Amino acid sequence: MSKPLPNASDFLPGPVLLLGAPGVGKGTQAKHLVEEFGIPQISTGDLLREHRKNHTPLGMMADELMAKGQFVPDDLVNQMVASRLKQPDTEHGYILDGFPRTLNQAEWLDGQLVAYLLPVVAVSIVVPERVLLERITGRRISPAGRIYNIYTNPPKVEGICDVDGSKLEQRADDTVEVFHERMKAFNQKTAAVIEYYREHGNRFAEVNGDQDIDDVTRDIRSTLLKLRHHPEA
Ligand code: AP5
Ligand code: MG
């Protein structure tokens, strides 16, 4: 039996990176960690979708690239993250979901983090590729960002959010074709980022994402305690 975990008030994880291929559960897990630790989730995918919704120049540009499963240029994403990291709610840490995705973004982030007392820790969520397609094509999202899956994590009433009754939507890039492009971009660019953090052995860990959502959350939590050398780890 694993030991009970300390209360959130005893432990702040500091800056955390959630890394992994499309559909491994970065967003799902980030939301659980936000609830538990009270530090914000910063999802570059969500921020870009927000820009798209607001028709900003960045949003218009990102729209085309995201629809093809390609990455938005590093400089633009880095700037967007820089302005988010200036907000006061990041003072005690944050969960970066989907960033960095290129070596250039990882090196840029290293430069930003010098002001933090705690170094960044990176958790790579690992799921076999054959499982990911079903996760992506089955995903449904509420306008408030709650994440469901028609196969693995369905809402109580089809098409309706359990929490606020809103209508669930499907992401435009959650098609079979775009999924393959997103996997290609992941393998070509983001796999190297995972190796970059793996080389910092004491600040990196892998978690098995191919288990129940709550079990993944439990493993990420205990991994964070270990990476931060918490006495109860
Ligand atoms: P982004 O929105 O980050 O997409 P992604 O990386 O492809 O990841 P996803 O959001 O698809 O998956 P996830 O890991 O969050 O999984 P989730 O928890 O939802 O980025 C989109 C695009 O924006 C990119 O393609 C790019 O164009 C651009 N972009 C973003 N960041 C960028 C950057 N840094 N640089 C450049 N461009 C950038 O779960 C998936 C499904 O699985 C859900 O249905 C969920 O219910 C289900 N599920 C989750 N966990 C489990 C489980 N344990 N068991 C069963 N089902 C599960
Ligand atoms: Mg996500």
Short mmCIF file of C-alpha atoms and ligand atoms in Angstrom, two decimals:
data_model
loop_
_atom_site.label_atom_id
_atom_site.label_comp_id
_atom_site.label_asym_id
_atom_site.label_seq_id
_atom_site.Cartn_x
_atom_site.Cartn_y
_atom_site.Cartn_z
CA MET A 1 0.00 0.00 0.00
CA SER A 2 1.30 3.47 -0.79
CA LYS A 3 1.51 5.98 2.05
CA PRO A 4 -1.22 8.65 2.31
CA LEU A 5 -0.11 11.84 0.63
CA PRO A 6 0.35 15.08 2.55
CA ASN A 7 -2.24 17.82 2.33
CA ALA A 8 -1.93 20.29 -0.49
CA SER A 9 -1.16 22.96 2.10
CA ASP A 10 2.01 21.06 3.06
CA PHE A 11 3.37 20.90 -0.42
CA LEU A 12 3.65 23.19 -3.41
CA PRO A 13 5.07 21.52 -6.50
CA GLY A 14 6.58 24.71 -8.01
CA PRO A 15 6.97 24.92 -11.79
CA VAL A 16 5.90 21.62 -13.37
CA LEU A 17 6.01 20.59 -17.03
CA LEU A 18 3.56 17.98 -18.29
CA LEU A 19 4.99 16.48 -21.45
CA GLY A 20 3.65 13.87 -23.83
CA ALA A 21 2.07 13.07 -27.18
CA PRO A 22 -1.39 14.29 -28.22
CA GLY A 23 -4.04 12.67 -26.05
CA VAL A 24 -1.83 11.25 -23.28
CA GLY A 25 -3.89 13.19 -20.72
CA LYS A 26 -1.90 16.39 -20.11
CA GLY A 27 -5.00 18.57 -19.88
CA THR A 28 -6.98 16.04 -17.83
CA GLN A 29 -4.18 15.64 -15.31
CA ALA A 30 -3.33 19.35 -15.18
CA LYS A 31 -6.90 20.08 -14.10
CA HIS A 32 -6.67 17.58 -11.23
CA LEU A 33 -3.37 19.08 -10.07
CA VAL A 34 -4.77 22.61 -10.23
CA GLU A 35 -7.61 21.57 -7.96
CA GLU A 36 -5.29 19.90 -5.53
CA PHE A 37 -2.42 22.36 -5.35
CA GLY A 38 -4.10 25.64 -6.25
CA ILE A 39 -1.50 26.59 -8.84
CA PRO A 40 -2.61 27.49 -12.37
CA GLN A 41 -2.60 25.37 -15.51
CA ILE A 42 -0.97 27.07 -18.47
CA SER A 43 -1.91 25.19 -21.62
CA THR A 44 -0.42 26.72 -24.76
CA GLY A 45 -3.04 24.88 -26.83
CA ASP A 46 -5.85 26.45 -24.74
CA LEU A 47 -4.24 29.90 -24.89
CA LEU A 48 -3.96 29.65 -28.68
CA ARG A 49 -7.58 28.50 -28.96
CA GLU A 50 -8.57 31.52 -26.85
CA HIS A 51 -6.70 33.80 -29.27
CA ARG A 52 -8.48 32.08 -32.15
CA LYS A 53 -11.86 32.64 -30.53
CA ASN A 54 -11.05 36.32 -30.02
CA HIS A 55 -9.80 36.70 -33.60
CA THR A 56 -6.48 38.21 -32.54
CA PRO A 57 -3.69 38.31 -35.17
CA LEU A 58 -1.95 35.45 -33.32
CA GLY A 59 -5.21 33.49 -33.22
CA MET A 60 -5.80 33.91 -36.98
CA MET A 61 -2.30 32.75 -37.74
CA ALA A 62 -2.39 29.85 -35.29
CA ASP A 63 -5.75 28.68 -36.67
CA GLU A 64 -4.29 27.55 -39.99
CA LEU A 65 -1.32 25.79 -38.43
CA MET A 66 -3.36 24.07 -35.71
CA ALA A 67 -5.87 22.85 -38.28
CA LYS A 68 -2.98 21.10 -40.05
CA GLY A 69 -1.48 19.73 -36.84
CA GLN A 70 1.63 21.89 -37.20
CA PHE A 71 3.34 23.93 -34.52
CA VAL A 72 2.95 27.67 -34.12
CA PRO A 73 6.36 29.45 -34.45
CA ASP A 74 8.48 29.35 -31.31
CA ASP A 75 8.87 33.11 -30.92
CA LEU A 76 5.12 33.69 -30.88
CA VAL A 77 4.43 30.89 -28.42
CA ASN A 78 7.33 31.97 -26.18
CA GLN A 79 6.00 35.54 -26.08
CA MET A 80 2.54 34.28 -25.20
CA VAL A 81 3.97 32.16 -22.36
CA ALA A 82 6.16 35.06 -21.16
CA SER A 83 3.16 37.31 -20.71
CA ARG A 84 1.19 34.55 -18.94
CA LEU A 85 4.10 33.89 -16.56
CA LYS A 86 4.07 37.56 -15.54
CA GLN A 87 0.68 37.15 -13.91
CA PRO A 88 0.82 37.00 -10.11
CA ASP A 89 -0.96 33.64 -9.78
CA THR A 90 2.20 31.90 -11.04
CA GLU A 91 4.24 33.07 -8.08
CA HIS A 92 4.19 29.69 -6.26
CA GLY A 93 4.36 27.54 -9.34
CA TYR A 94 2.25 26.42 -12.27
CA ILE A 95 1.58 23.46 -14.50
CA LEU A 96 2.78 24.02 -18.05
CA ASP A 97 0.71 21.76 -20.31
CA GLY A 98 2.02 21.30 -23.84
CA PHE A 99 5.00 23.62 -23.51
CA PRO A 100 7.90 23.38 -24.30
CA ARG A 101 7.44 21.39 -27.47
CA THR A 102 10.67 22.21 -29.26
CA LEU A 103 14.26 22.39 -28.06
CA ASN A 104 14.23 26.10 -28.82
CA GLN A 105 11.23 26.58 -26.48
CA ALA A 106 12.95 24.46 -23.79
CA GLU A 107 16.11 26.56 -23.93
CA TRP A 108 14.09 29.76 -23.86
CA LEU A 109 12.20 28.51 -20.80
CA ASP A 110 15.47 27.75 -18.98
CA GLY A 111 16.32 31.43 -19.35
CA GLN A 112 12.96 32.51 -17.93
CA LEU A 113 13.12 30.32 -14.87
CA VAL A 114 16.18 31.77 -13.20
CA ALA A 115 13.92 33.96 -11.06
CA TYR A 116 12.27 30.93 -9.45
CA LEU A 117 13.46 29.45 -6.20
CA LEU A 118 12.62 25.93 -7.32
CA PRO A 119 13.93 24.49 -10.58
CA VAL A 120 11.39 23.17 -13.05
CA VAL A 121 10.47 19.47 -12.86
CA ALA A 122 9.28 17.58 -15.93
CA VAL A 123 6.80 14.71 -15.98
CA SER A 124 6.41 12.79 -19.21
CA ILE A 125 3.10 10.93 -19.52
CA VAL A 126 3.52 7.81 -21.62
CA VAL A 127 0.70 6.03 -23.49
CA PRO A 128 1.05 3.57 -26.40
CA GLU A 129 0.24 5.25 -29.73
CA ARG A 130 -2.52 2.73 -30.58
CA VAL A 131 -4.51 3.97 -27.53
CA LEU A 132 -4.17 7.64 -28.46
CA LEU A 133 -6.28 7.67 -31.61
CA GLU A 134 -9.40 6.60 -29.70
CA ARG A 135 -8.68 9.17 -27.03
CA ILE A 136 -8.41 11.93 -29.60
CA THR A 137 -11.37 11.05 -31.80
CA GLY A 138 -13.54 10.32 -28.76
CA ARG A 139 -12.73 13.54 -26.92
CA ARG A 140 -15.50 16.04 -26.24
CA ILE A 141 -14.99 19.34 -24.42
CA SER A 142 -17.33 21.75 -22.65
CA PRO A 143 -17.06 25.48 -23.40
CA ALA A 144 -15.56 25.87 -19.89
CA GLY A 145 -12.84 23.34 -20.78
CA ARG A 146 -14.04 20.18 -19.01
CA ILE A 147 -12.70 17.15 -20.83
CA TYR A 148 -14.75 14.01 -21.60
CA ASN A 149 -14.38 11.02 -23.85
CA ILE A 150 -17.26 9.15 -25.45
CA TYR A 151 -15.37 5.84 -25.04
CA THR A 152 -13.32 6.17 -21.87
CA ASN A 153 -14.82 9.00 -19.82
CA PRO A 154 -18.37 9.71 -21.05
CA PRO A 155 -20.67 12.37 -19.62
CA LYS A 156 -23.81 11.11 -17.81
CA VAL A 157 -26.01 12.47 -20.60
CA GLU A 158 -24.67 12.18 -24.13
CA GLY A 159 -23.34 15.48 -25.47
CA ILE A 160 -23.98 17.41 -22.23
CA CYS A 161 -21.50 18.58 -19.58
CA ASP A 162 -22.17 16.93 -16.19
CA VAL A 163 -21.22 20.07 -14.29
CA ASP A 164 -22.93 22.99 -16.03
CA GLY A 165 -25.27 21.37 -18.58
CA SER A 166 -23.55 23.04 -21.53
CA LYS A 167 -23.28 21.40 -24.95
CA LEU A 168 -20.08 19.43 -25.54
CA GLU A 169 -17.96 20.16 -28.59
CA GLN A 170 -15.31 18.40 -30.60
CA ARG A 171 -11.98 20.08 -31.33
CA ALA A 172 -11.42 20.86 -35.02
CA ASP A 173 -8.02 19.12 -34.94
CA ASP A 174 -9.38 15.90 -33.40
CA THR A 175 -9.72 14.05 -36.70
CA VAL A 176 -7.83 10.92 -37.73
CA GLU A 177 -5.87 12.81 -40.40
CA VAL A 178 -4.80 15.71 -38.17
CA PHE A 179 -4.01 13.32 -35.32
CA HIS A 180 -1.40 11.65 -37.56
CA GLU A 181 0.12 15.04 -38.41
CA ARG A 182 0.21 15.98 -34.70
CA MET A 183 1.95 12.68 -33.91
CA LYS A 184 4.45 13.40 -36.67
CA ALA A 185 5.22 16.83 -35.19
CA PHE A 186 5.54 15.24 -31.74
CA ASN A 187 7.99 12.58 -32.96
CA GLN A 188 10.02 15.04 -35.02
CA LYS A 189 10.29 17.82 -32.45
CA THR A 190 8.93 17.09 -28.99
CA ALA A 191 10.52 13.67 -28.49
CA ALA A 192 13.87 15.49 -28.35
CA VAL A 193 12.52 17.82 -25.64
CA ILE A 194 11.67 14.80 -23.50
CA GLU A 195 15.24 13.54 -23.95
CA TYR A 196 16.53 16.99 -23.00
CA TYR A 197 14.76 16.78 -19.64
CA ARG A 198 15.57 13.10 -19.19
CA GLU A 199 19.23 14.09 -19.21
CA HIS A 200 18.49 16.12 -16.05
CA GLY A 201 17.81 12.80 -14.30
CA ASN A 202 16.86 14.21 -10.89
CA ARG A 203 14.29 16.61 -12.36
CA PHE A 204 12.55 14.24 -14.74
CA ALA A 205 10.23 11.24 -14.44
CA GLU A 206 7.95 9.17 -16.63
CA VAL A 207 4.45 8.20 -15.58
CA ASN A 208 2.32 5.47 -17.12
CA GLY A 209 -0.70 7.27 -18.60
CA ASP A 210 -2.35 4.06 -19.78
CA GLN A 211 -4.32 3.42 -16.60
CA ASP A 212 -7.42 4.90 -14.96
CA ILE A 213 -7.41 8.69 -14.77
CA ASP A 214 -7.29 8.66 -10.94
CA ASP A 215 -4.39 6.22 -10.91
CA VAL A 216 -2.43 8.47 -13.26
CA THR A 217 -3.14 11.43 -10.97
CA ARG A 218 -1.94 9.44 -7.96
CA ASP A 219 1.28 8.49 -9.76
CA ILE A 220 1.95 12.07 -10.89
CA ARG A 221 1.39 13.34 -7.35
CA SER A 222 3.78 10.84 -5.81
CA THR A 223 6.30 11.52 -8.59
CA LEU A 224 6.19 15.23 -7.80
CA LEU A 225 6.86 14.52 -4.13
CA LYS A 226 9.87 12.42 -5.07
CA LEU A 227 11.22 14.95 -7.54
CA ARG A 228 10.93 17.65 -4.87
CA HIS A 229 12.54 15.37 -2.25
CA HIS A 230 9.52 15.71 0.00
CA PRO A 231 10.08 13.79 3.28
CA GLU A 232 6.85 11.82 2.76
CA ALA A 233 7.84 10.64 -0.72
P1 AP5 B 1 -2.76 21.03 -27.55
O1 AP5 B 1 -4.09 21.57 -27.29
O2 AP5 B 1 -1.75 21.09 -26.47
O3 AP5 B 1 -2.89 19.53 -28.08
P2 AP5 B 1 -2.00 18.21 -27.89
O4 AP5 B 1 -0.61 18.35 -27.41
O5 AP5 B 1 -2.16 17.52 -29.18
O6 AP5 B 1 -2.62 17.50 -26.69
P3 AP5 B 1 -4.12 17.27 -26.44
O7 AP5 B 1 -4.74 18.47 -25.83
O8 AP5 B 1 -4.76 16.73 -27.70
O9 AP5 B 1 -4.07 16.03 -25.43
P4 AP5 B 1 -3.90 16.00 -23.86
O10 AP5 B 1 -2.62 15.31 -23.57
O11 AP5 B 1 -4.15 17.32 -23.23
O12 AP5 B 1 -5.08 14.97 -23.51
P5 AP5 B 1 -6.47 15.18 -22.74
O13 AP5 B 1 -6.24 15.33 -21.28
O14 AP5 B 1 -7.34 16.18 -23.40
O15 AP5 B 1 -2.16 21.76 -28.83
C1 AP5 B 1 -2.96 21.90 -29.99
C2 AP5 B 1 -2.17 22.59 -31.10
O16 AP5 B 1 -1.77 23.91 -30.65
C3 AP5 B 1 -0.86 21.93 -31.52
O17 AP5 B 1 -1.09 20.90 -32.47
C4 AP5 B 1 -0.09 23.13 -32.10
O18 AP5 B 1 -0.57 23.46 -33.38
C5 AP5 B 1 -0.47 24.26 -31.15
N1 AP5 B 1 0.45 24.36 -30.00
C6 AP5 B 1 0.14 24.13 -28.69
N2 AP5 B 1 1.22 24.30 -27.91
C7 AP5 B 1 2.24 24.65 -28.74
C8 AP5 B 1 3.61 24.93 -28.53
N3 AP5 B 1 4.16 24.87 -27.32
N4 AP5 B 1 4.38 25.25 -29.61
C9 AP5 B 1 3.83 25.30 -30.84
N5 AP5 B 1 2.54 25.03 -31.13
C10 AP5 B 1 1.75 24.71 -30.08
O19 AP5 B 1 -7.09 13.71 -22.96
C11 AP5 B 1 -7.40 13.24 -24.27
C12 AP5 B 1 -8.65 12.35 -24.20
O20 AP5 B 1 -8.35 11.18 -23.47
C13 AP5 B 1 -9.85 13.00 -23.48
O21 AP5 B 1 -11.00 12.61 -24.13
C14 AP5 B 1 -9.80 12.40 -22.05
O22 AP5 B 1 -11.08 12.29 -21.46
C15 AP5 B 1 -9.20 11.02 -22.32
N6 AP5 B 1 -8.35 10.54 -21.25
C16 AP5 B 1 -7.40 11.26 -20.56
N7 AP5 B 1 -6.77 10.49 -19.67
C17 AP5 B 1 -7.32 9.24 -19.79
C18 AP5 B 1 -7.07 8.00 -19.13
N8 AP5 B 1 -6.15 7.87 -18.18
N9 AP5 B 1 -7.82 6.93 -19.52
C19 AP5 B 1 -8.74 7.04 -20.48
N10 AP5 B 1 -9.04 8.19 -21.13
C20 AP5 B 1 -8.31 9.27 -20.79
MG MG B 2 -4.65 19.24 -23.94
#
